[in-house]
Amino acid sequence: MAALWPQLQNALIALLPTLLPAGVFVYDGPPVADDGAKAYVTVGHIDDGTGLDGSAGTYTTTPGAVDGLIDEVGALDLEFVVWTGDVDLPTVRAQCYALADALEATVRADQTLGVFLPGASTQMTVNVIPQQAPTGSEQRLIVTLTYTARRP
């Protein structure tokens, strides 16, 4: 069986459009340039602010001590972004948190996310980045979904 990290990425790419409101784009990796999305999520990519590709995440595997299963510890990066084109930061903040909250509720309801064996654990860490620019308000939430799981 292959690493769980790419399986988790694929599962989230399929799952997020079912959780988020219409009009929120979900990208496999970096967003498509100039597509006009005012709300989007990148899965397996965060913008590092340099215009170059940012982080996607990491994973580490070790053989299980007794039962032959492989222990995998990983972290998958997602970026939730909402911008409006005006200066109303509280509104974009609320909209962006609502997107991340939808994922968190799903993770809390099923820590396996349809990928991991029972007994897996997950944790979400959020880095909050509000921005005001000449183009308007933007709220970014960089979410790292960390997991500990076992696989054959």
PDB file of C-alpha atoms in Angstrom:
ATOM      1  CA  MET A   1       0.000   0.000   0.000  1.00  0.00           C
ATOM      2  CA  ALA A   2       1.288   3.454  -0.866  1.00  0.00           C
ATOM      3  CA  ALA A   3       1.777   6.401   1.455  1.00  0.00           C
ATOM      4  CA  LEU A   4      -1.369   7.868   2.984  1.00  0.00           C
ATOM      5  CA  TRP A   5      -0.433  11.507   2.291  1.00  0.00           C
ATOM      6  CA  PRO A   6      -1.415  11.553  -1.423  1.00  0.00           C
ATOM      7  CA  GLN A   7      -4.539   9.552  -0.600  1.00  0.00           C
ATOM      8  CA  LEU A   8      -5.514  12.185   1.965  1.00  0.00           C
ATOM      9  CA  GLN A   9      -4.888  14.962  -0.555  1.00  0.00           C
ATOM     10  CA  ASN A  10      -7.105  13.243  -3.135  1.00  0.00           C
ATOM     11  CA  ALA A  11      -9.825  12.611  -0.549  1.00  0.00           C
ATOM     12  CA  LEU A  12      -9.873  16.276   0.498  1.00  0.00           C
ATOM     13  CA  ILE A  13      -9.969  17.464  -3.116  1.00  0.00           C
ATOM     14  CA  ALA A  14     -13.073  15.313  -3.615  1.00  0.00           C
ATOM     15  CA  LEU A  15     -14.641  16.129  -0.223  1.00  0.00           C
ATOM     16  CA  LEU A  16     -14.248  19.920   0.010  1.00  0.00           C
ATOM     17  CA  PRO A  17     -16.573  20.832  -2.897  1.00  0.00           C
ATOM     18  CA  THR A  18     -19.358  18.933  -1.099  1.00  0.00           C
ATOM     19  CA  LEU A  19     -18.782  20.887   2.137  1.00  0.00           C
ATOM     20  CA  LEU A  20     -18.293  24.417   0.826  1.00  0.00           C
ATOM     21  CA  PRO A  21     -20.797  26.898  -0.623  1.00  0.00           C
ATOM     22  CA  ALA A  22     -21.228  27.239  -4.380  1.00  0.00           C
ATOM     23  CA  GLY A  23     -18.680  29.568  -5.903  1.00  0.00           C
ATOM     24  CA  VAL A  24     -15.788  28.479  -3.663  1.00  0.00           C
ATOM     25  CA  PHE A  25     -13.037  27.050  -5.841  1.00  0.00           C
ATOM     26  CA  VAL A  26     -11.047  24.024  -4.665  1.00  0.00           C
ATOM     27  CA  TYR A  27      -7.620  23.652  -6.235  1.00  0.00           C
ATOM     28  CA  ASP A  28      -5.379  20.612  -6.413  1.00  0.00           C
ATOM     29  CA  GLY A  29      -2.192  22.511  -5.583  1.00  0.00           C
ATOM     30  CA  PRO A  30      -1.717  26.176  -6.488  1.00  0.00           C
ATOM     31  CA  PRO A  31      -4.641  28.258  -7.748  1.00  0.00           C
ATOM     32  CA  VAL A  32      -5.110  28.840 -11.446  1.00  0.00           C
ATOM     33  CA  ALA A  33      -3.797  32.318 -12.275  1.00  0.00           C
ATOM     34  CA  ASP A  34      -6.327  35.072 -12.974  1.00  0.00           C
ATOM     35  CA  ASP A  35      -9.446  32.947 -12.739  1.00  0.00           C
ATOM     36  CA  GLY A  36     -11.174  35.606 -10.608  1.00  0.00           C
ATOM     37  CA  ALA A  37     -11.943  33.399  -7.601  1.00  0.00           C
ATOM     38  CA  LYS A  38     -12.881  35.514  -4.575  1.00  0.00           C
ATOM     39  CA  ALA A  39     -13.052  32.472  -2.308  1.00  0.00           C
ATOM     40  CA  TYR A  40     -10.895  29.407  -2.733  1.00  0.00           C
ATOM     41  CA  VAL A  41      -9.037  26.585  -1.048  1.00  0.00           C
ATOM     42  CA  THR A  42      -5.747  25.112  -2.142  1.00  0.00           C
ATOM     43  CA  VAL A  43      -5.084  21.513  -1.121  1.00  0.00           C
ATOM     44  CA  GLY A  44      -1.444  20.563  -0.875  1.00  0.00           C
ATOM     45  CA  HIS A  45      -0.167  24.086  -1.430  1.00  0.00           C
ATOM     46  CA  ILE A  46       0.214  27.351   0.442  1.00  0.00           C
ATOM     47  CA  ASP A  47       1.409  30.660  -0.938  1.00  0.00           C
ATOM     48  CA  ASP A  48       4.727  31.513   0.638  1.00  0.00           C
ATOM     49  CA  GLY A  49       4.429  35.166  -0.416  1.00  0.00           C
ATOM     50  CA  THR A  50       7.315  35.035  -2.902  1.00  0.00           C
ATOM     51  CA  GLY A  51       5.309  34.067  -5.960  1.00  0.00           C
ATOM     52  CA  LEU A  52       7.051  30.696  -5.940  1.00  0.00           C
ATOM     53  CA  ASP A  53       5.447  27.449  -4.897  1.00  0.00           C
ATOM     54  CA  GLY A  54       4.995  27.196  -1.154  1.00  0.00           C
ATOM     55  CA  SER A  55       4.664  24.229   1.133  1.00  0.00           C
ATOM     56  CA  ALA A  56       2.533  21.188   0.376  1.00  0.00           C
ATOM     57  CA  GLY A  57       3.186  19.202   3.547  1.00  0.00           C
ATOM     58  CA  THR A  58       5.287  16.320   4.797  1.00  0.00           C
ATOM     59  CA  TYR A  59       5.085  12.720   5.940  1.00  0.00           C
ATOM     60  CA  THR A  60       7.342  10.223   7.659  1.00  0.00           C
ATOM     61  CA  THR A  61       6.973   6.452   7.826  1.00  0.00           C
ATOM     62  CA  THR A  62       8.426   3.913  10.240  1.00  0.00           C
ATOM     63  CA  PRO A  63       7.879   0.151  10.446  1.00  0.00           C
ATOM     64  CA  GLY A  64       5.527  -0.941  13.222  1.00  0.00           C
ATOM     65  CA  ALA A  65       7.270  -2.564  16.157  1.00  0.00           C
ATOM     66  CA  VAL A  66       5.289  -5.802  16.376  1.00  0.00           C
ATOM     67  CA  ASP A  67       2.397  -6.191  13.963  1.00  0.00           C
ATOM     68  CA  GLY A  68       4.093  -5.358  10.656  1.00  0.00           C
ATOM     69  CA  LEU A  69       1.954  -2.282   9.995  1.00  0.00           C
ATOM     70  CA  ILE A  70       3.664   0.944   8.994  1.00  0.00           C
ATOM     71  CA  ASP A  71       3.238   4.020  11.158  1.00  0.00           C
ATOM     72  CA  GLU A  72       2.820   7.232   9.168  1.00  0.00           C
ATOM     73  CA  VAL A  73       2.870  10.727  10.612  1.00  0.00           C
ATOM     74  CA  GLY A  74       2.103  13.501   8.185  1.00  0.00           C
ATOM     75  CA  ALA A  75       0.969  17.051   7.676  1.00  0.00           C
ATOM     76  CA  LEU A  76      -1.017  18.299   4.695  1.00  0.00           C
ATOM     77  CA  ASP A  77      -1.163  22.057   4.066  1.00  0.00           C
ATOM     78  CA  LEU A  78      -4.299  23.818   2.846  1.00  0.00           C
ATOM     79  CA  GLU A  79      -4.933  27.502   2.339  1.00  0.00           C
ATOM     80  CA  PHE A  80      -8.389  29.043   2.683  1.00  0.00           C
ATOM     81  CA  VAL A  81      -8.639  32.500   1.067  1.00  0.00           C
ATOM     82  CA  VAL A  82     -11.501  34.998   0.845  1.00  0.00           C
ATOM     83  CA  TRP A  83     -11.219  38.532  -0.553  1.00  0.00           C
ATOM     84  CA  THR A  84     -13.865  41.070  -1.505  1.00  0.00           C
ATOM     85  CA  GLY A  85     -12.257  43.991  -3.287  1.00  0.00           C
ATOM     86  CA  ASP A  86     -13.399  46.399  -0.558  1.00  0.00           C
ATOM     87  CA  VAL A  87     -12.110  47.159   2.950  1.00  0.00           C
ATOM     88  CA  ASP A  88     -14.586  45.068   4.961  1.00  0.00           C
ATOM     89  CA  LEU A  89     -12.181  42.743   6.798  1.00  0.00           C
ATOM     90  CA  PRO A  90     -14.717  41.454   9.387  1.00  0.00           C
ATOM     91  CA  THR A  91     -16.934  40.072   6.615  1.00  0.00           C
ATOM     92  CA  VAL A  92     -14.136  38.255   4.789  1.00  0.00           C
ATOM     93  CA  ARG A  93     -12.813  36.975   8.111  1.00  0.00           C
ATOM     94  CA  ALA A  94     -16.205  35.448   8.969  1.00  0.00           C
ATOM     95  CA  GLN A  95     -16.565  33.925   5.502  1.00  0.00           C
ATOM     96  CA  CYS A  96     -13.080  32.421   5.596  1.00  0.00           C
ATOM     97  CA  TYR A  97     -13.557  30.932   9.064  1.00  0.00           C
ATOM     98  CA  ALA A  98     -16.855  29.396   7.931  1.00  0.00           C
ATOM     99  CA  LEU A  99     -14.956  27.520   5.192  1.00  0.00           C
ATOM    100  CA  ALA A 100     -12.332  26.187   7.591  1.00  0.00           C
ATOM    101  CA  ASP A 101     -15.019  25.344  10.167  1.00  0.00           C
ATOM    102  CA  ALA A 102     -16.751  23.103   7.621  1.00  0.00           C
ATOM    103  CA  LEU A 103     -13.567  21.056   7.255  1.00  0.00           C
ATOM    104  CA  GLU A 104     -12.966  20.955  10.996  1.00  0.00           C
ATOM    105  CA  ALA A 105     -16.495  19.649  11.678  1.00  0.00           C
ATOM    106  CA  THR A 106     -15.966  16.873   9.133  1.00  0.00           C
ATOM    107  CA  VAL A 107     -12.579  15.924  10.582  1.00  0.00           C
ATOM    108  CA  ARG A 108     -14.029  15.816  14.102  1.00  0.00           C
ATOM    109  CA  ALA A 109     -16.945  13.655  12.925  1.00  0.00           C
ATOM    110  CA  ASP A 110     -14.674  11.081  11.221  1.00  0.00           C
ATOM    111  CA  GLN A 111     -10.967  11.141  11.962  1.00  0.00           C
ATOM    112  CA  THR A 112     -10.358   8.445   9.334  1.00  0.00           C
ATOM    113  CA  LEU A 113     -11.638  10.747   6.548  1.00  0.00           C
ATOM    114  CA  GLY A 114     -12.261   7.598   4.538  1.00  0.00           C
ATOM    115  CA  VAL A 115      -8.485   7.157   4.181  1.00  0.00           C
ATOM    116  CA  PHE A 116      -7.067   6.027   7.518  1.00  0.00           C
ATOM    117  CA  LEU A 117      -7.580   2.825   9.496  1.00  0.00           C
ATOM    118  CA  PRO A 118      -9.660   3.168  12.673  1.00  0.00           C
ATOM    119  CA  GLY A 119      -7.577   4.551  15.509  1.00  0.00           C
ATOM    120  CA  ALA A 120      -5.987   7.316  13.439  1.00  0.00           C
ATOM    121  CA  SER A 121      -5.820  10.768  14.939  1.00  0.00           C
ATOM    122  CA  THR A 122      -5.878  14.151  13.255  1.00  0.00           C
ATOM    123  CA  GLN A 123      -5.280  17.701  14.360  1.00  0.00           C
ATOM    124  CA  MET A 124      -5.775  21.048  12.628  1.00  0.00           C
ATOM    125  CA  THR A 125      -3.416  23.949  13.175  1.00  0.00           C
ATOM    126  CA  VAL A 126      -4.405  27.334  11.758  1.00  0.00           C
ATOM    127  CA  ASN A 127      -2.173  30.296  10.948  1.00  0.00           C
ATOM    128  CA  VAL A 128      -4.327  33.431  10.597  1.00  0.00           C
ATOM    129  CA  ILE A 129      -3.245  36.068   8.044  1.00  0.00           C
ATOM    130  CA  PRO A 130      -5.534  39.088   7.587  1.00  0.00           C
ATOM    131  CA  GLN A 131      -4.446  41.557   4.907  1.00  0.00           C
ATOM    132  CA  GLN A 132      -5.462  45.014   3.737  1.00  0.00           C
ATOM    133  CA  ALA A 133      -4.169  46.069   0.334  1.00  0.00           C
ATOM    134  CA  PRO A 134      -5.159  48.540  -2.381  1.00  0.00           C
ATOM    135  CA  THR A 135      -7.166  45.698  -3.921  1.00  0.00           C
ATOM    136  CA  GLY A 136      -9.207  45.284  -0.713  1.00  0.00           C
ATOM    137  CA  SER A 137      -9.481  43.037   2.307  1.00  0.00           C
ATOM    138  CA  GLU A 138      -8.255  39.469   2.261  1.00  0.00           C
ATOM    139  CA  GLN A 139      -8.382  36.782   4.919  1.00  0.00           C
ATOM    140  CA  ARG A 140      -6.074  33.796   4.588  1.00  0.00           C
ATOM    141  CA  LEU A 141      -6.114  30.784   6.872  1.00  0.00           C
ATOM    142  CA  ILE A 142      -3.197  28.445   6.433  1.00  0.00           C
ATOM    143  CA  VAL A 143      -4.411  25.123   7.790  1.00  0.00           C
ATOM    144  CA  THR A 144      -2.116  22.212   8.492  1.00  0.00           C
ATOM    145  CA  LEU A 145      -3.959  18.933   8.899  1.00  0.00           C
ATOM    146  CA  THR A 146      -1.635  16.695  10.898  1.00  0.00           C
ATOM    147  CA  TYR A 147      -2.302  12.984  11.190  1.00  0.00           C
ATOM    148  CA  THR A 148      -0.942   9.870  12.838  1.00  0.00           C
ATOM    149  CA  ALA A 149      -2.101   6.660  11.193  1.00  0.00           C
ATOM    150  CA  ARG A 150      -1.158   3.058  10.471  1.00  0.00           C
ATOM    151  CA  ARG A 151      -1.186   1.225   7.152  1.00  0.00           C
ATOM    152  CA  PRO A 152      -0.255  -2.213   5.826  1.00  0.00           C
TER     153      PRO A 152
END
